[in-house]
Amino acid sequence: QVHVVESGGGLVQPGGSLRLSCAASGISFGLGDMAWYRQALGLQRELVAVITRGGSTNYADSVKGRFTISRDSAPNTAYLQMNSLKPEDTGVYYCKVRDWYGTRDYWGQGTQVTVSS
């Protein structure tokens, strides 16, 4: 089974930067779309950014221009570069990967991002 692990979260001041990593293992051939979600306390999980296996990207309006999603294929890893962080960016960030055939999604355990002065 595919195993997904996020890392790179932490505590930063407003205006600071963090780079999150998402490592996916247990993959025989490749992955489809990879995406980052986040969930603030008491709120629904929301899509932050997605990157297709062809490299196309899309972002939530709230992070557009500040965040950049990227990926590597060997090993299968997704990144989220977060700049100009705001307190509203605080939450648990989750990585979701889709299998090559688009039949299953796999989630990581999440990594905490806290933006506070």
Short mmCIF file of N, CA, C and O in Angstrom, two decimals:
data_model
loop_
_atom_site.label_atom_id
_atom_site.label_comp_id
_atom_site.label_asym_id
_atom_site.label_seq_id
_atom_site.Cartn_x
_atom_site.Cartn_y
_atom_site.Cartn_z
N GLN A 1 0.83 -1.18 0.00
CA GLN A 1 0.00 0.00 0.00
C GLN A 1 0.88 1.24 0.00
O GLN A 1 1.94 1.25 0.59
N VAL A 2 0.40 2.29 -0.65
CA VAL A 2 1.14 3.54 -0.70
C VAL A 2 1.16 4.17 0.69
O VAL A 2 0.14 4.23 1.38
N HIS A 3 2.33 4.66 1.08
CA HIS A 3 2.52 5.31 2.36
C HIS A 3 2.96 6.74 2.11
O HIS A 3 3.89 6.98 1.33
N VAL A 4 2.30 7.69 2.76
CA VAL A 4 2.53 9.10 2.53
C VAL A 4 2.93 9.76 3.85
O VAL A 4 2.23 9.61 4.85
N VAL A 5 4.03 10.50 3.83
CA VAL A 5 4.53 11.15 5.03
C VAL A 5 4.88 12.60 4.72
O VAL A 5 5.70 12.87 3.84
N GLU A 6 4.28 13.52 5.46
CA GLU A 6 4.59 14.94 5.33
C GLU A 6 5.64 15.34 6.36
O GLU A 6 5.73 14.75 7.43
N SER A 7 6.38 16.38 6.03
CA SER A 7 7.35 16.94 6.96
C SER A 7 7.59 18.40 6.61
O SER A 7 7.20 18.86 5.54
N GLY A 8 8.22 19.12 7.51
CA GLY A 8 8.62 20.49 7.25
C GLY A 8 7.80 21.55 7.95
O GLY A 8 8.12 22.73 7.85
N GLY A 9 6.76 21.15 8.65
CA GLY A 9 5.96 22.13 9.36
C GLY A 9 6.69 22.69 10.56
O GLY A 9 7.75 22.22 10.96
N GLY A 10 6.11 23.73 11.14
CA GLY A 10 6.71 24.35 12.30
C GLY A 10 6.05 25.66 12.63
O GLY A 10 4.99 26.00 12.10
N LEU A 11 6.69 26.41 13.51
CA LEU A 11 6.22 27.72 13.95
C LEU A 11 7.04 28.80 13.27
O LEU A 11 8.28 28.79 13.34
N VAL A 12 6.35 29.72 12.61
CA VAL A 12 7.02 30.82 11.93
C VAL A 12 6.26 32.11 12.22
O VAL A 12 5.07 32.10 12.54
N GLN A 13 6.97 33.23 12.08
CA GLN A 13 6.34 34.53 12.23
C GLN A 13 5.64 34.95 10.95
O GLN A 13 6.00 34.49 9.87
N PRO A 14 4.64 35.81 11.05
CA PRO A 14 4.02 36.33 9.83
C PRO A 14 5.07 36.93 8.90
O PRO A 14 5.99 37.61 9.33
N GLY A 15 4.90 36.64 7.61
CA GLY A 15 5.86 37.08 6.62
C GLY A 15 6.98 36.09 6.36
O GLY A 15 7.74 36.26 5.40
N GLY A 16 7.08 35.06 7.18
CA GLY A 16 8.11 34.06 7.03
C GLY A 16 7.78 33.03 5.98
O GLY A 16 6.74 33.09 5.31
N SER A 17 8.66 32.03 5.87
CA SER A 17 8.52 31.00 4.85
C SER A 17 8.74 29.62 5.45
O SER A 17 9.47 29.45 6.42
N LEU A 18 8.09 28.64 4.84
CA LEU A 18 8.30 27.24 5.16
C LEU A 18 8.23 26.44 3.87
O LEU A 18 7.53 26.84 2.93
N ARG A 19 8.92 25.32 3.85
CA ARG A 19 8.83 24.40 2.74
C ARG A 19 8.41 23.04 3.26
O ARG A 19 9.14 22.42 4.04
N LEU A 20 7.25 22.57 2.83
CA LEU A 20 6.75 21.27 3.22
C LEU A 20 7.14 20.23 2.19
O LEU A 20 7.20 20.51 0.99
N SER A 21 7.37 19.01 2.66
CA SER A 21 7.68 17.89 1.79
C SER A 21 6.69 16.77 2.02
O SER A 21 6.22 16.57 3.14
N CYS A 22 6.40 16.05 0.98
CA CYS A 22 5.49 14.91 1.02
C CYS A 22 6.16 13.76 0.29
O CYS A 22 6.33 13.83 -0.94
N ALA A 23 6.54 12.73 1.02
CA ALA A 23 7.21 11.58 0.45
C ALA A 23 6.24 10.41 0.35
O ALA A 23 5.61 10.04 1.34
N ALA A 24 6.11 9.86 -0.83
CA ALA A 24 5.21 8.74 -1.09
C ALA A 24 6.04 7.51 -1.43
O ALA A 24 6.88 7.55 -2.33
N SER A 25 5.78 6.42 -0.74
CA SER A 25 6.48 5.17 -0.97
C SER A 25 5.48 4.06 -1.27
O SER A 25 4.28 4.23 -1.13
N GLY A 26 6.00 2.90 -1.66
CA GLY A 26 5.16 1.77 -2.00
C GLY A 26 4.54 1.89 -3.37
O GLY A 26 3.46 1.33 -3.62
N ILE A 27 5.21 2.58 -4.26
CA ILE A 27 4.70 2.84 -5.60
C ILE A 27 5.50 2.03 -6.61
O ILE A 27 6.73 2.14 -6.66
N SER A 28 4.78 1.25 -7.41
CA SER A 28 5.46 0.40 -8.38
C SER A 28 5.77 1.12 -9.68
O SER A 28 6.81 0.88 -10.29
N PHE A 29 4.89 2.00 -10.10
CA PHE A 29 5.06 2.66 -11.39
C PHE A 29 5.09 4.18 -11.27
O PHE A 29 6.08 4.82 -11.64
N GLY A 30 4.02 4.75 -10.77
CA GLY A 30 3.97 6.19 -10.65
C GLY A 30 2.68 6.64 -9.99
O GLY A 30 1.83 5.83 -9.64
N LEU A 31 2.56 7.94 -9.85
CA LEU A 31 1.39 8.54 -9.23
C LEU A 31 0.70 9.50 -10.18
O LEU A 31 1.32 10.04 -11.10
N GLY A 32 -0.57 9.69 -9.92
CA GLY A 32 -1.32 10.71 -10.62
C GLY A 32 -1.15 12.04 -9.92
O GLY A 32 -0.06 12.43 -9.51
N ASP A 33 -2.26 12.76 -9.76
CA ASP A 33 -2.20 14.06 -9.12
C ASP A 33 -1.70 13.98 -7.68
O ASP A 33 -1.95 13.01 -6.97
N MET A 34 -1.01 15.02 -7.27
CA MET A 34 -0.60 15.19 -5.89
C MET A 34 -1.11 16.54 -5.43
O MET A 34 -1.10 17.50 -6.20
N ALA A 35 -1.57 16.60 -4.20
CA ALA A 35 -2.21 17.82 -3.72
C ALA A 35 -1.89 18.07 -2.26
O ALA A 35 -1.60 17.14 -1.50
N TRP A 36 -1.95 19.33 -1.90
CA TRP A 36 -1.85 19.74 -0.50
C TRP A 36 -3.19 20.30 -0.05
O TRP A 36 -3.80 21.11 -0.75
N TYR A 37 -3.63 19.86 1.11
CA TYR A 37 -4.80 20.36 1.79
C TYR A 37 -4.39 20.91 3.14
O TYR A 37 -3.31 20.60 3.66
N ARG A 38 -5.25 21.70 3.72
CA ARG A 38 -5.02 22.14 5.08
C ARG A 38 -6.35 22.18 5.83
O ARG A 38 -7.41 22.32 5.24
N GLN A 39 -6.24 22.09 7.14
CA GLN A 39 -7.41 22.10 7.99
C GLN A 39 -7.11 22.90 9.24
O GLN A 39 -6.26 22.52 10.05
N ALA A 40 -7.80 24.01 9.39
CA ALA A 40 -7.70 24.80 10.61
C ALA A 40 -8.62 24.22 11.66
O ALA A 40 -9.61 23.54 11.36
N LEU A 41 -8.32 24.49 12.92
CA LEU A 41 -9.10 23.95 14.03
C LEU A 41 -10.56 24.33 13.89
O LEU A 41 -10.90 25.51 13.77
N GLY A 42 -11.42 23.34 13.90
CA GLY A 42 -12.86 23.56 13.83
C GLY A 42 -13.42 23.80 12.45
O GLY A 42 -14.63 24.02 12.32
N LEU A 43 -12.57 23.76 11.42
CA LEU A 43 -13.01 24.04 10.06
C LEU A 43 -12.85 22.82 9.17
O LEU A 43 -12.18 21.85 9.51
N GLN A 44 -13.47 22.90 8.00
CA GLN A 44 -13.37 21.84 7.01
C GLN A 44 -11.98 21.82 6.38
O GLN A 44 -11.32 22.84 6.27
N ARG A 45 -11.58 20.65 5.96
CA ARG A 45 -10.34 20.54 5.20
C ARG A 45 -10.53 21.17 3.82
O ARG A 45 -11.55 20.95 3.16
N GLU A 46 -9.56 21.97 3.40
CA GLU A 46 -9.68 22.67 2.14
C GLU A 46 -8.47 22.41 1.25
O GLU A 46 -7.35 22.23 1.73
N LEU A 47 -8.71 22.42 -0.04
CA LEU A 47 -7.65 22.25 -1.01
C LEU A 47 -6.81 23.51 -1.08
O LEU A 47 -7.34 24.61 -1.22
N VAL A 48 -5.49 23.35 -1.01
CA VAL A 48 -4.56 24.46 -1.10
C VAL A 48 -3.92 24.54 -2.47
O VAL A 48 -3.87 25.61 -3.09
N ALA A 49 -3.41 23.42 -2.96
CA ALA A 49 -2.72 23.39 -4.23
C ALA A 49 -2.71 21.98 -4.78
O ALA A 49 -2.71 21.01 -4.02
N VAL A 50 -2.69 21.86 -6.09
CA VAL A 50 -2.65 20.56 -6.74
C VAL A 50 -1.69 20.63 -7.91
O VAL A 50 -1.58 21.66 -8.57
N ILE A 51 -1.01 19.53 -8.16
CA ILE A 51 -0.14 19.41 -9.32
C ILE A 51 -0.41 18.07 -9.98
O ILE A 51 -0.43 17.04 -9.32
N THR A 52 -0.65 18.09 -11.27
CA THR A 52 -0.90 16.87 -12.01
C THR A 52 0.41 16.17 -12.34
O THR A 52 1.49 16.72 -12.19
N ARG A 53 0.29 14.94 -12.82
CA ARG A 53 1.50 14.22 -13.20
C ARG A 53 2.16 14.85 -14.43
O ARG A 53 3.34 14.59 -14.68
N GLY A 54 1.43 15.68 -15.16
CA GLY A 54 2.00 16.41 -16.26
C GLY A 54 2.60 17.75 -15.88
O GLY A 54 3.18 18.43 -16.72
N GLY A 55 2.44 18.14 -14.60
CA GLY A 55 3.05 19.36 -14.12
C GLY A 55 2.15 20.58 -14.06
O GLY A 55 2.61 21.65 -13.65
N SER A 56 0.91 20.45 -14.45
CA SER A 56 -0.02 21.57 -14.33
C SER A 56 -0.37 21.82 -12.88
O SER A 56 -0.51 20.88 -12.09
N THR A 57 -0.53 23.08 -12.50
CA THR A 57 -0.80 23.44 -11.12
C THR A 57 -2.03 24.30 -11.00
O THR A 57 -2.44 24.99 -11.94
N ASN A 58 -2.62 24.27 -9.81
CA ASN A 58 -3.73 25.13 -9.48
C ASN A 58 -3.67 25.43 -7.99
O ASN A 58 -3.21 24.59 -7.21
N TYR A 59 -4.14 26.61 -7.61
CA TYR A 59 -4.03 27.07 -6.24
C TYR A 59 -5.33 27.67 -5.75
O TYR A 59 -6.10 28.25 -6.53
N ALA A 60 -5.56 27.54 -4.46
CA ALA A 60 -6.64 28.28 -3.85
C ALA A 60 -6.37 29.77 -3.97
O ALA A 60 -5.22 30.21 -3.91
N ASP A 61 -7.42 30.55 -4.13
CA ASP A 61 -7.25 31.99 -4.28
C ASP A 61 -6.49 32.61 -3.09
O ASP A 61 -5.73 33.56 -3.27
N SER A 62 -6.69 32.07 -1.92
CA SER A 62 -6.09 32.63 -0.72
C SER A 62 -4.57 32.49 -0.67
O SER A 62 -3.91 33.21 0.08
N VAL A 63 -4.01 31.57 -1.46
CA VAL A 63 -2.57 31.34 -1.43
C VAL A 63 -1.89 31.66 -2.75
O VAL A 63 -0.65 31.63 -2.83
N LYS A 64 -2.65 31.95 -3.76
CA LYS A 64 -2.10 32.21 -5.08
C LYS A 64 -1.11 33.37 -5.03
O LYS A 64 -1.40 34.43 -4.47
N GLY A 65 0.05 33.16 -5.61
CA GLY A 65 1.10 34.16 -5.59
C GLY A 65 2.04 34.04 -4.42
O GLY A 65 3.11 34.66 -4.43
N ARG A 66 1.67 33.28 -3.40
CA ARG A 66 2.51 33.09 -2.22
C ARG A 66 3.05 31.68 -2.09
O ARG A 66 4.15 31.49 -1.59
N PHE A 67 2.26 30.69 -2.52
CA PHE A 67 2.64 29.28 -2.40
C PHE A 67 2.98 28.72 -3.77
O PHE A 67 2.39 29.12 -4.78
N THR A 68 3.89 27.76 -3.78
CA THR A 68 4.26 27.07 -5.01
C THR A 68 4.33 25.58 -4.75
O THR A 68 5.03 25.14 -3.83
N ILE A 69 3.60 24.81 -5.54
CA ILE A 69 3.65 23.35 -5.44
C ILE A 69 4.55 22.81 -6.54
O ILE A 69 4.56 23.32 -7.66
N SER A 70 5.31 21.78 -6.22
CA SER A 70 6.17 21.13 -7.20
C SER A 70 6.26 19.65 -6.86
O SER A 70 5.79 19.21 -5.81
N ARG A 71 6.88 18.89 -7.75
CA ARG A 71 7.00 17.45 -7.50
C ARG A 71 8.23 16.88 -8.19
O ARG A 71 8.70 17.41 -9.20
N ASP A 72 8.72 15.79 -7.63
CA ASP A 72 9.74 14.96 -8.24
C ASP A 72 9.18 13.56 -8.41
O ASP A 72 8.30 13.13 -7.66
N SER A 73 9.68 12.84 -9.39
CA SER A 73 9.19 11.49 -9.66
C SER A 73 10.09 10.40 -9.10
O SER A 73 9.67 9.24 -9.00
N ALA A 74 11.33 10.71 -8.78
CA ALA A 74 12.26 9.72 -8.28
C ALA A 74 13.10 10.30 -7.15
O ALA A 74 14.12 10.95 -7.43
N PRO A 75 12.71 10.09 -5.91
CA PRO A 75 11.51 9.39 -5.45
C PRO A 75 10.28 10.25 -5.61
O PRO A 75 10.38 11.46 -5.88
N ASN A 76 9.11 9.66 -5.45
CA ASN A 76 7.86 10.39 -5.56
C ASN A 76 7.69 11.33 -4.37
O ASN A 76 7.43 10.89 -3.25
N THR A 77 7.84 12.61 -4.65
CA THR A 77 7.81 13.61 -3.60
C THR A 77 7.10 14.86 -4.11
O THR A 77 7.32 15.28 -5.24
N ALA A 78 6.27 15.44 -3.27
CA ALA A 78 5.65 16.72 -3.55
C ALA A 78 6.15 17.74 -2.54
O ALA A 78 6.42 17.40 -1.39
N TYR A 79 6.23 18.99 -2.97
CA TYR A 79 6.70 20.07 -2.12
C TYR A 79 5.69 21.20 -2.15
O TYR A 79 4.98 21.40 -3.13
N LEU A 80 5.65 21.93 -1.07
CA LEU A 80 4.87 23.15 -1.01
C LEU A 80 5.74 24.24 -0.41
O LEU A 80 6.02 24.22 0.80
N GLN A 81 6.19 25.15 -1.25
CA GLN A 81 6.94 26.30 -0.79
C GLN A 81 5.96 27.39 -0.40
O GLN A 81 5.17 27.84 -1.23
N MET A 82 6.00 27.81 0.84
CA MET A 82 5.06 28.78 1.37
C MET A 82 5.82 30.03 1.78
O MET A 82 6.67 29.99 2.68
N ASN A 83 5.51 31.13 1.12
CA ASN A 83 6.14 32.41 1.40
C ASN A 83 5.11 33.41 1.89
O ASN A 83 3.91 33.23 1.70
N SER A 84 5.58 34.48 2.49
CA SER A 84 4.71 35.55 2.98
C SER A 84 3.56 34.99 3.81
O SER A 84 2.40 35.34 3.63
N LEU A 85 3.90 34.13 4.74
CA LEU A 85 2.89 33.44 5.53
C LEU A 85 2.09 34.39 6.41
O LEU A 85 2.63 35.37 6.94
N LYS A 86 0.82 34.08 6.54
CA LYS A 86 -0.11 34.86 7.34
C LYS A 86 -0.66 33.99 8.47
O LYS A 86 -0.69 32.77 8.36
N PRO A 87 -1.13 34.60 9.55
CA PRO A 87 -1.75 33.81 10.61
C PRO A 87 -2.89 32.94 10.11
O PRO A 87 -3.11 31.84 10.65
N GLU A 88 -3.60 33.39 9.09
CA GLU A 88 -4.70 32.62 8.52
C GLU A 88 -4.25 31.35 7.82
O GLU A 88 -5.08 30.50 7.48
N ASP A 89 -2.95 31.20 7.59
CA ASP A 89 -2.42 29.98 7.00
C ASP A 89 -2.22 28.87 8.02
O ASP A 89 -1.88 27.74 7.66
N THR A 90 -2.42 29.17 9.28
CA THR A 90 -2.23 28.20 10.34
C THR A 90 -3.17 27.01 10.18
O THR A 90 -4.36 27.17 9.90
N GLY A 91 -2.64 25.81 10.37
CA GLY A 91 -3.45 24.62 10.31
C GLY A 91 -2.59 23.40 10.12
O GLY A 91 -1.37 23.47 10.06
N VAL A 92 -3.24 22.26 10.05
CA VAL A 92 -2.56 21.01 9.73
C VAL A 92 -2.59 20.83 8.23
O VAL A 92 -3.66 20.86 7.61
N TYR A 93 -1.43 20.65 7.64
CA TYR A 93 -1.31 20.49 6.20
C TYR A 93 -1.15 19.02 5.86
O TYR A 93 -0.30 18.33 6.41
N TYR A 94 -1.99 18.55 4.95
CA TYR A 94 -2.03 17.16 4.55
C TYR A 94 -1.67 17.02 3.08
O TYR A 94 -2.07 17.83 2.25
N CYS A 95 -0.95 15.98 2.77
CA CYS A 95 -0.65 15.63 1.40
C CYS A 95 -1.57 14.50 0.96
O CYS A 95 -1.76 13.53 1.68
N LYS A 96 -2.13 14.64 -0.21
CA LYS A 96 -2.94 13.59 -0.82
C LYS A 96 -2.35 13.22 -2.17
O LYS A 96 -2.07 14.10 -2.99
N VAL A 97 -2.17 11.93 -2.39
CA VAL A 97 -1.67 11.46 -3.67
C VAL A 97 -2.70 10.52 -4.28
O VAL A 97 -3.41 9.81 -3.58
N ARG A 98 -2.76 10.52 -5.59
CA ARG A 98 -3.67 9.67 -6.32
C ARG A 98 -2.89 8.64 -7.11
O ARG A 98 -1.84 8.96 -7.67
N ASP A 99 -3.39 7.41 -7.15
CA ASP A 99 -2.66 6.39 -7.88
C ASP A 99 -2.70 6.68 -9.38
O ASP A 99 -3.43 7.54 -9.85
N TRP A 100 -1.89 5.95 -10.11
CA TRP A 100 -1.71 6.19 -11.53
C TRP A 100 -3.03 6.09 -12.29
O TRP A 100 -3.25 6.81 -13.27
N TYR A 101 -3.89 5.20 -11.85
CA TYR A 101 -5.15 4.95 -12.54
C TYR A 101 -6.29 5.84 -12.05
O TYR A 101 -7.38 5.80 -12.62
N GLY A 102 -6.04 6.60 -11.01
CA GLY A 102 -7.06 7.49 -10.48
C GLY A 102 -8.15 6.79 -9.70
O GLY A 102 -9.24 7.36 -9.53
N THR A 103 -7.87 5.60 -9.20
CA THR A 103 -8.89 4.82 -8.50
C THR A 103 -8.84 4.97 -6.99
O THR A 103 -9.84 4.69 -6.32
N ARG A 104 -7.71 5.39 -6.46
CA ARG A 104 -7.57 5.52 -5.01
C ARG A 104 -6.77 6.75 -4.65
O ARG A 104 -5.85 7.15 -5.37
N ASP A 105 -7.11 7.34 -3.52
CA ASP A 105 -6.36 8.44 -2.93
C ASP A 105 -5.70 7.97 -1.63
O ASP A 105 -6.26 7.16 -0.90
N TYR A 106 -4.54 8.53 -1.36
CA TYR A 106 -3.80 8.19 -0.16
C TYR A 106 -3.42 9.48 0.56
O TYR A 106 -2.95 10.43 -0.07
N TRP A 107 -3.62 9.47 1.86
CA TRP A 107 -3.39 10.65 2.69
C TRP A 107 -2.24 10.44 3.66
O TRP A 107 -2.05 9.34 4.19
N GLY A 108 -1.49 11.50 3.90
CA GLY A 108 -0.50 11.49 4.95
C GLY A 108 -1.13 11.82 6.30
O GLY A 108 -2.33 12.08 6.41
N GLN A 109 -0.30 11.82 7.32
CA GLN A 109 -0.78 12.06 8.68
C GLN A 109 -0.91 13.54 9.02
O GLN A 109 -1.51 13.88 10.03
N GLY A 110 -0.34 14.39 8.20
CA GLY A 110 -0.40 15.83 8.41
C GLY A 110 0.81 16.37 9.13
O GLY A 110 1.48 15.68 9.89
N THR A 111 1.10 17.63 8.87
CA THR A 111 2.16 18.35 9.57
C THR A 111 1.64 19.72 9.96
O THR A 111 0.99 20.41 9.18
N GLN A 112 1.91 20.11 11.19
CA GLN A 112 1.36 21.35 11.74
C GLN A 112 2.14 22.56 11.27
O GLN A 112 3.37 22.59 11.35
N VAL A 113 1.42 23.56 10.79
CA VAL A 113 1.99 24.85 10.45
C VAL A 113 1.32 25.90 11.32
O VAL A 113 0.09 26.03 11.31
N THR A 114 2.11 26.64 12.07
CA THR A 114 1.59 27.70 12.92
C THR A 114 2.28 29.00 12.57
O THR A 114 3.52 29.09 12.62
N VAL A 115 1.50 30.00 12.21
CA VAL A 115 2.02 31.32 11.85
C VAL A 115 1.55 32.28 12.93
O VAL A 115 0.35 32.59 13.02
N SER A 116 2.47 32.76 13.73
CA SER A 116 2.11 33.59 14.86
C SER A 116 3.29 34.46 15.27
O SER A 116 4.45 34.04 15.16
N SER A 117 2.99 35.65 15.74
CA SER A 117 4.01 36.53 16.27
C SER A 117 4.18 36.36 17.78
O SER A 117 5.05 36.95 18.39
#
